[in-house]
Amino acid sequence: MFKDTYISKNQEVSIGLPYDVRLFVKREDEIDSFISGNKFRKLKYNVLEAERIKAKVLITFGGAFSNHIAAVARAGQVRGFATVGIIRGEELASKIQGNPTLKYAQNCGMELEFISRENYRQKDSAAFLQELNLKYNDVYIIPEGGTNDLAVKGCEEIVTPDDRTFDVIACCVGTGGTISGIINSSKPEQLVLGFPALKGDFLKEEIRKFAQKDNWNLIADYHFGGYAKVNRELIAFLNTFKKSTGIPLDPVYTGKMAFGIINLIKNGYFKKGSRILMIHTGGLQGIAGMNKQLKKRKLPLIDT
Ligand SMILES: *Cc1c(COP(=O)(O)O)cnc(C)c1O
């Protein structure tokens, strides 16, 4: 699957409101259930590079419900690499069976290594990487969240020349790799709007490292309290959106962006007649794990 150039469809959604804007969703979530959306884009050229240098093991890093971990595990299985996932949090070692993401990764053949949060913070240090190189032969190391130059190159394929008719392109932001690729393939007249999924102000610097234009802005008002934080209002929004459009959204990234876009539309943020393209970056594999937590907290579940 990594050799193809994948073009996903743009689906118009009616938001049932009397506003003079048109909203479309680019269905990158339909690429694959696990190597989904931007994680496919970010892995594509990394996988091809790993094959070129004849690496045997893909090693990467992530948290308990990471879309990136699931994607790398599956990519390794599909392309014949061994995979190692370095997971943040020692306490998770005994909880694999109850964690749909980690269980999936393990079933794909990924070797999971659990480390303390303190060690995890050292994961990009020369000493840590040296240790991995000693422990495993022929490794290809992919950073947490998958962002590097090759990942940005892959994300430049999300937006195509046909998308030049849109005035606004919206996407969610974690490390900033995805939005950087989108900025690079947008036209200067288009506005690229990023919705960070976490609190904090370090993202602009990251994006400037990779992005070649400045036709972008971040809207920091829709993280719902921080990374992977949810509340009843967000869950209700996800379920209503799915019912009225048929499009499932994930609670960590795309749901918060869609909530934000619709709120901005209601507040008259966009010019009359604007055509807005929302990038659905996938992440739907995370819903099962989130629903387990919601159940424990006696909150409503996300419809699947
Ligand atoms: C990882 C992820 C993102 C964040 O992408 P970055 O390139 O790290 O900014 C956005 N959406 C989904 C669904 C993701 O899984």
mmCIF file of N, CA and C in Angstrom, residues 13-62:
data_model
loop_
_atom_site.group_PDB
_atom_site.id
_atom_site.type_symbol
_atom_site.label_atom_id
_atom_site.label_comp_id
_atom_site.label_asym_id
_atom_site.label_seq_id
_atom_site.Cartn_x
_atom_site.Cartn_y
_atom_site.Cartn_z
ATOM 1 N N VAL A 13 -20.626 18.167 3.598
ATOM 2 C CA VAL A 13 -21.557 17.912 4.696
ATOM 3 C C VAL A 13 -22.455 19.127 4.884
ATOM 4 N N SER A 14 -23.712 18.808 5.202
ATOM 5 C CA SER A 14 -24.652 19.884 5.492
ATOM 6 C C SER A 14 -24.674 20.049 6.997
ATOM 7 N N ILE A 15 -24.419 21.261 7.476
ATOM 8 C CA ILE A 15 -24.423 21.427 8.925
ATOM 9 C C ILE A 15 -25.777 21.950 9.403
ATOM 10 N N GLY A 16 -26.749 22.001 8.479
ATOM 11 C CA GLY A 16 -28.111 22.335 8.877
ATOM 12 C C GLY A 16 -28.259 23.730 9.449
ATOM 13 N N LEU A 17 -27.433 24.629 8.977
ATOM 14 C CA LEU A 17 -27.492 25.985 9.509
ATOM 15 C C LEU A 17 -27.568 26.969 8.352
ATOM 16 N N PRO A 18 -28.214 28.102 8.550
ATOM 17 C CA PRO A 18 -28.400 29.043 7.442
ATOM 18 C C PRO A 18 -27.165 29.932 7.230
ATOM 19 N N TYR A 19 -25.995 29.335 7.148
ATOM 20 C CA TYR A 19 -24.798 30.136 6.922
ATOM 21 C C TYR A 19 -24.309 29.949 5.506
ATOM 22 N N ASP A 20 -23.833 31.010 4.917
ATOM 23 C CA ASP A 20 -23.435 30.981 3.518
ATOM 24 C C ASP A 20 -21.983 30.529 3.381
ATOM 25 N N VAL A 21 -21.697 29.315 3.856
ATOM 26 C CA VAL A 21 -20.387 28.708 3.612
ATOM 27 C C VAL A 21 -20.635 27.255 3.238
ATOM 28 N N ARG A 22 -19.683 26.657 2.527
ATOM 29 C CA ARG A 22 -19.803 25.228 2.209
ATOM 30 C C ARG A 22 -18.663 24.477 2.882
ATOM 31 N N LEU A 23 -19.019 23.344 3.485
ATOM 32 C CA LEU A 23 -18.053 22.583 4.279
ATOM 33 C C LEU A 23 -17.878 21.184 3.684
ATOM 34 N N PHE A 24 -16.625 20.823 3.468
ATOM 35 C CA PHE A 24 -16.298 19.506 2.904
ATOM 36 C C PHE A 24 -15.320 18.787 3.836
ATOM 37 N N VAL A 25 -15.405 17.464 3.851
ATOM 38 C CA VAL A 25 -14.476 16.661 4.658
ATOM 39 C C VAL A 25 -13.646 15.792 3.722
ATOM 40 N N LYS A 26 -12.335 15.906 3.825
ATOM 41 C CA LYS A 26 -11.457 15.019 3.042
ATOM 42 C C LYS A 26 -11.292 13.726 3.820
ATOM 43 N N ARG A 27 -11.796 12.629 3.249
ATOM 44 C CA ARG A 27 -11.928 11.372 3.998
ATOM 45 C C ARG A 27 -10.635 10.554 4.012
ATOM 46 N N GLU A 28 -9.605 11.128 4.613
ATOM 47 C CA GLU A 28 -8.345 10.383 4.767
ATOM 48 C C GLU A 28 -8.507 9.200 5.726
ATOM 49 N N ASP A 29 -9.583 9.242 6.516
ATOM 50 C CA ASP A 29 -9.836 8.122 7.433
ATOM 51 C C ASP A 29 -10.144 6.841 6.670
ATOM 52 N N GLU A 30 -10.534 6.963 5.398
ATOM 53 C CA GLU A 30 -10.919 5.768 4.638
ATOM 54 C C GLU A 30 -9.725 5.031 4.015
ATOM 55 N N ILE A 31 -8.515 5.554 4.172
ATOM 56 C CA ILE A 31 -7.345 4.897 3.582
ATOM 57 C C ILE A 31 -7.182 3.484 4.147
ATOM 58 N N ASP A 32 -7.305 3.365 5.474
ATOM 59 C CA ASP A 32 -7.162 2.063 6.138
ATOM 60 C C ASP A 32 -7.665 2.258 7.572
ATOM 61 N N SER A 33 -8.132 1.190 8.218
ATOM 62 C CA SER A 33 -8.641 1.345 9.590
ATOM 63 C C SER A 33 -7.519 1.605 10.592
ATOM 64 N N PHE A 34 -6.328 1.114 10.319
ATOM 65 C CA PHE A 34 -5.256 1.244 11.317
ATOM 66 C C PHE A 34 -4.077 2.085 10.822
ATOM 67 N N ILE A 35 -3.706 1.926 9.532
ATOM 68 C CA ILE A 35 -2.681 2.841 8.993
ATOM 69 C C ILE A 35 -3.492 3.982 8.388
ATOM 70 N N SER A 36 -4.072 4.789 9.257
ATOM 71 C CA SER A 36 -5.149 5.636 8.766
ATOM 72 C C SER A 36 -4.713 7.087 8.658
ATOM 73 N N GLY A 37 -5.346 7.776 7.738
ATOM 74 C CA GLY A 37 -5.206 9.224 7.651
ATOM 75 C C GLY A 37 -3.763 9.677 7.580
ATOM 76 N N ASN A 38 -3.433 10.617 8.441
ATOM 77 C CA ASN A 38 -2.101 11.205 8.356
ATOM 78 C C ASN A 38 -1.007 10.226 8.764
ATOM 79 N N LYS A 39 -1.360 9.174 9.512
ATOM 80 C CA LYS A 39 -0.324 8.220 9.906
ATOM 81 C C LYS A 39 0.164 7.426 8.679
ATOM 82 N N PHE A 40 -0.741 7.161 7.747
ATOM 83 C CA PHE A 40 -0.317 6.572 6.462
ATOM 84 C C PHE A 40 0.613 7.538 5.730
ATOM 85 N N ARG A 41 0.180 8.806 5.652
ATOM 86 C CA ARG A 41 0.991 9.805 4.925
ATOM 87 C C ARG A 41 2.386 9.929 5.531
ATOM 88 N N LYS A 42 2.453 9.930 6.875
ATOM 89 C CA LYS A 42 3.724 10.152 7.550
ATOM 90 C C LYS A 42 4.644 8.941 7.456
ATOM 91 N N LEU A 43 4.039 7.758 7.329
ATOM 92 C CA LEU A 43 4.861 6.545 7.259
ATOM 93 C C LEU A 43 5.356 6.242 5.857
ATOM 94 N N LYS A 44 4.594 6.673 4.855
ATOM 95 C CA LYS A 44 4.875 6.224 3.486
ATOM 96 C C LYS A 44 6.368 6.320 3.112
ATOM 97 N N TYR A 45 6.915 7.509 3.120
ATOM 98 C CA TYR A 45 8.310 7.654 2.662
ATOM 99 C C TYR A 45 9.316 7.122 3.681
ATOM 100 N N ASN A 46 8.897 7.049 4.950
ATOM 101 C CA ASN A 46 9.776 6.421 5.938
ATOM 102 C C ASN A 46 9.887 4.921 5.695
ATOM 103 N N VAL A 47 8.755 4.294 5.379
ATOM 104 C CA VAL A 47 8.780 2.856 5.091
ATOM 105 C C VAL A 47 9.607 2.583 3.832
ATOM 106 N N LEU A 48 9.421 3.410 2.806
ATOM 107 C CA LEU A 48 10.181 3.202 1.570
ATOM 108 C C LEU A 48 11.679 3.394 1.818
ATOM 109 N N GLU A 49 12.012 4.350 2.674
ATOM 110 C CA GLU A 49 13.422 4.580 3.007
ATOM 111 C C GLU A 49 13.983 3.401 3.808
ATOM 112 N N ALA A 50 13.197 2.893 4.740
ATOM 113 C CA ALA A 50 13.637 1.739 5.540
ATOM 114 C C ALA A 50 13.888 0.536 4.616
ATOM 115 N N GLU A 51 13.037 0.388 3.608
ATOM 116 C CA GLU A 51 13.232 -0.714 2.652
ATOM 117 C C GLU A 51 14.493 -0.479 1.818
ATOM 118 N N ARG A 52 14.689 0.773 1.431
ATOM 119 C CA ARG A 52 15.856 1.108 0.601
ATOM 120 C C ARG A 52 17.162 0.775 1.325
ATOM 121 N N ILE A 53 17.223 1.104 2.611
ATOM 122 C CA ILE A 53 18.471 0.848 3.347
ATOM 123 C C ILE A 53 18.500 -0.574 3.929
ATOM 124 N N LYS A 54 17.481 -1.356 3.594
ATOM 125 C CA LYS A 54 17.391 -2.760 4.028
ATOM 126 C C LYS A 54 17.369 -2.906 5.545
ATOM 127 N N ALA A 55 16.652 -2.009 6.181
ATOM 128 C CA ALA A 55 16.435 -2.159 7.628
ATOM 129 C C ALA A 55 15.532 -3.362 7.870
ATOM 130 N N LYS A 56 15.670 -3.931 9.072
ATOM 131 C CA LYS A 56 14.833 -5.096 9.399
ATOM 132 C C LYS A 56 13.818 -4.789 10.493
ATOM 133 N N VAL A 57 14.152 -3.786 11.328
ATOM 134 C CA VAL A 57 13.296 -3.494 12.482
ATOM 135 C C VAL A 57 12.880 -2.021 12.465
ATOM 136 N N LEU A 58 11.589 -1.778 12.582
ATOM 137 C CA LEU A 58 11.107 -0.404 12.769
ATOM 138 C C LEU A 58 10.894 -0.205 14.268
ATOM 139 N N ILE A 59 11.494 0.858 14.798
ATOM 140 C CA ILE A 59 11.304 1.151 16.225
ATOM 141 C C ILE A 59 10.653 2.519 16.349
ATOM 142 N N THR A 60 9.639 2.599 17.203
ATOM 143 C CA THR A 60 9.067 3.917 17.438
ATOM 144 C C THR A 60 8.525 4.036 18.857
ATOM 145 N N PHE A 61 7.901 5.152 19.157
ATOM 146 C CA PHE A 61 7.553 5.538 20.526
ATOM 147 C C PHE A 61 6.113 6.026 20.577
ATOM 148 N N GLY A 62 5.470 5.841 21.726
ATOM 149 C CA GLY A 62 4.122 6.391 21.829
ATOM 150 C C GLY A 62 3.464 6.111 23.159
#
